[in-house]
Amino acid sequence: MTVIETERLILRKMDFRDEDNLMKIFSDPIAMRFYPSTKTREDAKKWIQWNLNNYEKHSAGLWICEFKENGDFVGMCGIVPQIVDEQHEMEIGYLLVREHWGKGLATEAAKASRDFGFNVLKLNRLISMIYKLNTPSIRVAERVGMTFDKETLIRGRETLVYSIEKSV
């Protein structure tokens, strides 16, 4: 089910048929270098279930990103709930298959997710939590209009929090 359409992408809800696609990212040590580790198929199933729960509870989650023209899997992007320094936040997250890095697709999907968060979900603030050394993700957050908010520890890792407020 399509949630968002952009110039080049369709963002749709993920389901258990997406396990193989997710493994294209989760099993790639380079794509996962800013995560604590790669993920197993069992982790992928838990990830899908977490997103299904988020769709139900928050009307958002990470969505599967596919090319409009041919349906090829690009990655995932969307809005997920997080707790940062004991505060409930909604985060724009993005994770793409390595072969699609550097094409502006993460920015395109993240901008669409930002607009969905502000216009559909009526959120006033969105964040992105980025591992301190993940310069490409920092650039995506900045292109979406986010600015550096603070540095904090998330699960014991130095994490930068970028944020954007809905303009009135």
PDB file of C-alpha atoms in Angstrom:
ATOM      1  CA  MET A   1       0.000   0.000   0.000  1.00  0.00           C
ATOM      2  CA  THR A   2       1.528   3.300  -1.136  1.00  0.00           C
ATOM      3  CA  VAL A   3       1.852   5.873   1.622  1.00  0.00           C
ATOM      4  CA  ILE A   4       3.937   8.537  -0.164  1.00  0.00           C
ATOM      5  CA  GLU A   5       4.967   9.190  -3.750  1.00  0.00           C
ATOM      6  CA  THR A   6       7.936  11.358  -4.684  1.00  0.00           C
ATOM      7  CA  GLU A   7       9.428  12.233  -8.037  1.00  0.00           C
ATOM      8  CA  ARG A   8      11.317   8.928  -8.291  1.00  0.00           C
ATOM      9  CA  LEU A   9      10.071   6.805  -5.397  1.00  0.00           C
ATOM     10  CA  ILE A  10       7.106   5.075  -3.879  1.00  0.00           C
ATOM     11  CA  LEU A  11       7.161   4.681  -0.109  1.00  0.00           C
ATOM     12  CA  ARG A  12       4.901   1.871   1.060  1.00  0.00           C
ATOM     13  CA  LYS A  13       4.239  -0.096   4.215  1.00  0.00           C
ATOM     14  CA  MET A  14       6.579  -3.018   4.734  1.00  0.00           C
ATOM     15  CA  ASP A  15       5.402  -6.557   5.374  1.00  0.00           C
ATOM     16  CA  PHE A  16       6.986  -9.947   5.928  1.00  0.00           C
ATOM     17  CA  ARG A  17       7.526 -10.411   2.175  1.00  0.00           C
ATOM     18  CA  ASP A  18      10.188  -7.681   2.468  1.00  0.00           C
ATOM     19  CA  GLU A  19      12.572  -9.816   4.524  1.00  0.00           C
ATOM     20  CA  ASP A  20      14.865 -10.628   1.566  1.00  0.00           C
ATOM     21  CA  ASN A  21      15.034  -6.964   0.572  1.00  0.00           C
ATOM     22  CA  LEU A  22      15.857  -5.857   4.103  1.00  0.00           C
ATOM     23  CA  MET A  23      18.652  -8.419   4.219  1.00  0.00           C
ATOM     24  CA  LYS A  24      20.301  -6.606   1.270  1.00  0.00           C
ATOM     25  CA  ILE A  25      20.999  -3.854   3.804  1.00  0.00           C
ATOM     26  CA  PHE A  26      21.137  -5.745   7.099  1.00  0.00           C
ATOM     27  CA  SER A  27      23.711  -8.310   5.913  1.00  0.00           C
ATOM     28  CA  ASP A  28      26.010  -5.687   4.340  1.00  0.00           C
ATOM     29  CA  PRO A  29      28.747  -4.744   6.848  1.00  0.00           C
ATOM     30  CA  ILE A  30      29.462  -1.499   4.980  1.00  0.00           C
ATOM     31  CA  ALA A  31      25.809  -0.405   4.896  1.00  0.00           C
ATOM     32  CA  MET A  32      25.522  -1.293   8.590  1.00  0.00           C
ATOM     33  CA  ARG A  33      28.839   0.191   9.715  1.00  0.00           C
ATOM     34  CA  PHE A  34      27.151   2.892  11.799  1.00  0.00           C
ATOM     35  CA  TYR A  35      24.918   0.352  13.544  1.00  0.00           C
ATOM     36  CA  PRO A  36      26.215  -1.858  16.357  1.00  0.00           C
ATOM     37  CA  SER A  37      26.301  -4.837  13.952  1.00  0.00           C
ATOM     38  CA  THR A  38      24.749  -6.458  10.931  1.00  0.00           C
ATOM     39  CA  LYS A  39      21.370  -8.137  11.443  1.00  0.00           C
ATOM     40  CA  THR A  40      20.132 -11.680  11.010  1.00  0.00           C
ATOM     41  CA  ARG A  41      16.948 -12.873   9.306  1.00  0.00           C
ATOM     42  CA  GLU A  42      15.395 -13.198  12.746  1.00  0.00           C
ATOM     43  CA  ASP A  43      16.327  -9.546  13.420  1.00  0.00           C
ATOM     44  CA  ALA A  44      14.722  -8.589  10.094  1.00  0.00           C
ATOM     45  CA  LYS A  45      11.470 -10.300  11.106  1.00  0.00           C
ATOM     46  CA  LYS A  46      11.493  -8.434  14.430  1.00  0.00           C
ATOM     47  CA  TRP A  47      12.208  -5.170  12.541  1.00  0.00           C
ATOM     48  CA  ILE A  48       9.212  -5.766  10.273  1.00  0.00           C
ATOM     49  CA  GLN A  49       6.972  -6.535  13.259  1.00  0.00           C
ATOM     50  CA  TRP A  50       8.202  -3.370  15.028  1.00  0.00           C
ATOM     51  CA  ASN A  51       7.220  -1.333  11.980  1.00  0.00           C
ATOM     52  CA  LEU A  52       3.829  -3.039  11.668  1.00  0.00           C
ATOM     53  CA  ASN A  53       3.212  -2.108  15.312  1.00  0.00           C
ATOM     54  CA  ASN A  54       4.320   1.479  14.622  1.00  0.00           C
ATOM     55  CA  TYR A  55       1.904   1.763  11.674  1.00  0.00           C
ATOM     56  CA  GLU A  56      -0.911   0.673  13.950  1.00  0.00           C
ATOM     57  CA  LYS A  57       0.018   2.799  16.962  1.00  0.00           C
ATOM     58  CA  HIS A  58       1.544   5.916  15.354  1.00  0.00           C
ATOM     59  CA  SER A  59       0.192   5.887  11.766  1.00  0.00           C
ATOM     60  CA  ALA A  60       3.841   5.899  10.664  1.00  0.00           C
ATOM     61  CA  GLY A  61       6.948   3.760  10.661  1.00  0.00           C
ATOM     62  CA  LEU A  62       9.771   2.997   8.290  1.00  0.00           C
ATOM     63  CA  TRP A  63       8.370   2.506   4.814  1.00  0.00           C
ATOM     64  CA  ILE A  64       9.857   0.499   1.974  1.00  0.00           C
ATOM     65  CA  CYS A  65      11.290   2.753  -0.751  1.00  0.00           C
ATOM     66  CA  GLU A  66      11.017   1.483  -4.319  1.00  0.00           C
ATOM     67  CA  PHE A  67      11.680   3.073  -7.684  1.00  0.00           C
ATOM     68  CA  LYS A  68       8.438   4.157  -9.351  1.00  0.00           C
ATOM     69  CA  GLU A  69       9.660   3.127 -12.787  1.00  0.00           C
ATOM     70  CA  ASN A  70      10.440  -0.528 -12.048  1.00  0.00           C
ATOM     71  CA  GLY A  71       9.591  -1.351  -8.401  1.00  0.00           C
ATOM     72  CA  ASP A  72      13.230  -2.075  -7.511  1.00  0.00           C
ATOM     73  CA  PHE A  73      14.009  -1.957  -3.789  1.00  0.00           C
ATOM     74  CA  VAL A  74      15.991   1.124  -2.752  1.00  0.00           C
ATOM     75  CA  GLY A  75      15.812   0.957   1.043  1.00  0.00           C
ATOM     76  CA  MET A  76      13.600   2.299   3.789  1.00  0.00           C
ATOM     77  CA  CYS A  77      12.692   5.678   5.188  1.00  0.00           C
ATOM     78  CA  GLY A  78      10.006   6.983   7.470  1.00  0.00           C
ATOM     79  CA  ILE A  79       9.072   8.218  10.917  1.00  0.00           C
ATOM     80  CA  VAL A  80       9.493   6.154  14.072  1.00  0.00           C
ATOM     81  CA  PRO A  81       9.040   6.798  17.800  1.00  0.00           C
ATOM     82  CA  GLN A  82      12.180   7.162  19.889  1.00  0.00           C
ATOM     83  CA  ILE A  83      13.074   8.119  23.434  1.00  0.00           C
ATOM     84  CA  VAL A  84      15.941  10.601  23.705  1.00  0.00           C
ATOM     85  CA  ASP A  85      17.050  11.740  27.146  1.00  0.00           C
ATOM     86  CA  GLU A  86      13.730  10.542  28.592  1.00  0.00           C
ATOM     87  CA  GLN A  87      11.734  12.552  26.012  1.00  0.00           C
ATOM     88  CA  HIS A  88       9.395  10.982  23.473  1.00  0.00           C
ATOM     89  CA  GLU A  89      10.390  12.075  19.983  1.00  0.00           C
ATOM     90  CA  MET A  90       9.474  11.146  16.417  1.00  0.00           C
ATOM     91  CA  GLU A  91      12.487  10.428  14.235  1.00  0.00           C
ATOM     92  CA  ILE A  92      12.984  10.511  10.498  1.00  0.00           C
ATOM     93  CA  GLY A  93      15.117   7.470   9.763  1.00  0.00           C
ATOM     94  CA  TYR A  94      16.609   6.269   6.486  1.00  0.00           C
ATOM     95  CA  LEU A  95      18.674   3.297   5.427  1.00  0.00           C
ATOM     96  CA  LEU A  96      19.412   2.501   1.783  1.00  0.00           C
ATOM     97  CA  VAL A  97      20.968  -0.321  -0.183  1.00  0.00           C
ATOM     98  CA  ARG A  98      24.571   0.689  -0.812  1.00  0.00           C
ATOM     99  CA  GLU A  99      24.260   0.656  -4.616  1.00  0.00           C
ATOM    100  CA  HIS A 100      21.777   3.553  -4.314  1.00  0.00           C
ATOM    101  CA  TRP A 101      23.929   5.806  -2.126  1.00  0.00           C
ATOM    102  CA  GLY A 102      24.916   9.196  -3.503  1.00  0.00           C
ATOM    103  CA  LYS A 103      21.889   9.604  -5.790  1.00  0.00           C
ATOM    104  CA  GLY A 104      19.869  11.935  -3.550  1.00  0.00           C
ATOM    105  CA  LEU A 105      17.316   9.209  -2.813  1.00  0.00           C
ATOM    106  CA  ALA A 106      17.679   9.353   0.985  1.00  0.00           C
ATOM    107  CA  THR A 107      17.148  13.111   0.874  1.00  0.00           C
ATOM    108  CA  GLU A 108      14.136  12.757  -1.433  1.00  0.00           C
ATOM    109  CA  ALA A 109      12.519  10.147   0.822  1.00  0.00           C
ATOM    110  CA  ALA A 110      13.406  12.014   4.035  1.00  0.00           C
ATOM    111  CA  LYS A 111      11.905  15.289   2.740  1.00  0.00           C
ATOM    112  CA  ALA A 112       8.704  13.455   1.848  1.00  0.00           C
ATOM    113  CA  SER A 113       8.671  11.833   5.296  1.00  0.00           C
ATOM    114  CA  ARG A 114       9.212  15.244   6.921  1.00  0.00           C
ATOM    115  CA  ASP A 115       6.267  16.681   5.010  1.00  0.00           C
ATOM    116  CA  PHE A 116       4.119  13.678   5.942  1.00  0.00           C
ATOM    117  CA  GLY A 117       5.039  14.179   9.602  1.00  0.00           C
ATOM    118  CA  PHE A 118       4.112  17.844   9.589  1.00  0.00           C
ATOM    119  CA  ASN A 119       1.110  17.803   7.227  1.00  0.00           C
ATOM    120  CA  VAL A 120      -0.525  14.417   7.855  1.00  0.00           C
ATOM    121  CA  LEU A 121       0.537  13.456  11.372  1.00  0.00           C
ATOM    122  CA  LYS A 122       0.420  17.111  12.514  1.00  0.00           C
ATOM    123  CA  LEU A 123       3.701  16.809  14.398  1.00  0.00           C
ATOM    124  CA  ASN A 124       5.441  20.018  15.475  1.00  0.00           C
ATOM    125  CA  ARG A 125       8.963  18.598  15.705  1.00  0.00           C
ATOM    126  CA  LEU A 126      10.964  15.845  14.064  1.00  0.00           C
ATOM    127  CA  ILE A 127      14.457  14.606  14.846  1.00  0.00           C
ATOM    128  CA  SER A 128      17.118  12.377  13.374  1.00  0.00           C
ATOM    129  CA  MET A 129      19.487  10.470  15.643  1.00  0.00           C
ATOM    130  CA  ILE A 130      22.810  10.023  13.888  1.00  0.00           C
ATOM    131  CA  TYR A 131      25.906   8.185  15.032  1.00  0.00           C
ATOM    132  CA  LYS A 132      28.603  10.822  15.464  1.00  0.00           C
ATOM    133  CA  LEU A 133      30.832   9.553  12.614  1.00  0.00           C
ATOM    134  CA  ASN A 134      28.033   9.132  10.052  1.00  0.00           C
ATOM    135  CA  THR A 135      28.768  12.191   7.903  1.00  0.00           C
ATOM    136  CA  PRO A 136      26.524  11.141   4.966  1.00  0.00           C
ATOM    137  CA  SER A 137      23.489  10.919   7.269  1.00  0.00           C
ATOM    138  CA  ILE A 138      24.332  14.283   8.793  1.00  0.00           C
ATOM    139  CA  ARG A 139      24.290  15.775   5.276  1.00  0.00           C
ATOM    140  CA  VAL A 140      20.873  14.229   4.566  1.00  0.00           C
ATOM    141  CA  ALA A 141      19.474  15.670   7.811  1.00  0.00           C
ATOM    142  CA  GLU A 142      20.826  19.110   6.895  1.00  0.00           C
ATOM    143  CA  ARG A 143      19.344  18.912   3.370  1.00  0.00           C
ATOM    144  CA  VAL A 144      15.970  18.144   4.953  1.00  0.00           C
ATOM    145  CA  GLY A 145      16.289  21.389   6.925  1.00  0.00           C
ATOM    146  CA  MET A 146      17.397  19.940  10.239  1.00  0.00           C
ATOM    147  CA  THR A 147      19.978  21.605  12.421  1.00  0.00           C
ATOM    148  CA  PHE A 148      22.221  20.237  15.153  1.00  0.00           C
ATOM    149  CA  ASP A 149      20.342  20.087  18.444  1.00  0.00           C
ATOM    150  CA  LYS A 150      22.642  18.221  20.835  1.00  0.00           C
ATOM    151  CA  GLU A 151      24.988  15.331  21.416  1.00  0.00           C
ATOM    152  CA  THR A 152      23.889  12.551  23.738  1.00  0.00           C
ATOM    153  CA  LEU A 153      24.437   8.884  24.490  1.00  0.00           C
ATOM    154  CA  ILE A 154      21.941   6.471  22.947  1.00  0.00           C
ATOM    155  CA  ARG A 155      22.475   2.842  23.957  1.00  0.00           C
ATOM    156  CA  GLY A 156      26.011   3.786  24.978  1.00  0.00           C
ATOM    157  CA  ARG A 157      26.914   5.343  21.617  1.00  0.00           C
ATOM    158  CA  GLU A 158      27.805   8.974  20.939  1.00  0.00           C
ATOM    159  CA  THR A 159      24.808  10.208  18.994  1.00  0.00           C
ATOM    160  CA  LEU A 160      24.061  13.553  17.389  1.00  0.00           C
ATOM    161  CA  VAL A 161      20.470  14.726  17.456  1.00  0.00           C
ATOM    162  CA  TYR A 162      19.344  16.924  14.579  1.00  0.00           C
ATOM    163  CA  SER A 163      15.886  18.493  14.630  1.00  0.00           C
ATOM    164  CA  ILE A 164      13.423  20.574  12.696  1.00  0.00           C
ATOM    165  CA  GLU A 165      10.352  22.429  13.938  1.00  0.00           C
ATOM    166  CA  LYS A 166       7.229  22.880  11.881  1.00  0.00           C
ATOM    167  CA  SER A 167       7.138  26.408  10.535  1.00  0.00           C
ATOM    168  CA  VAL A 168       3.954  28.260  11.364  1.00  0.00           C
TER     169      VAL A 168
END
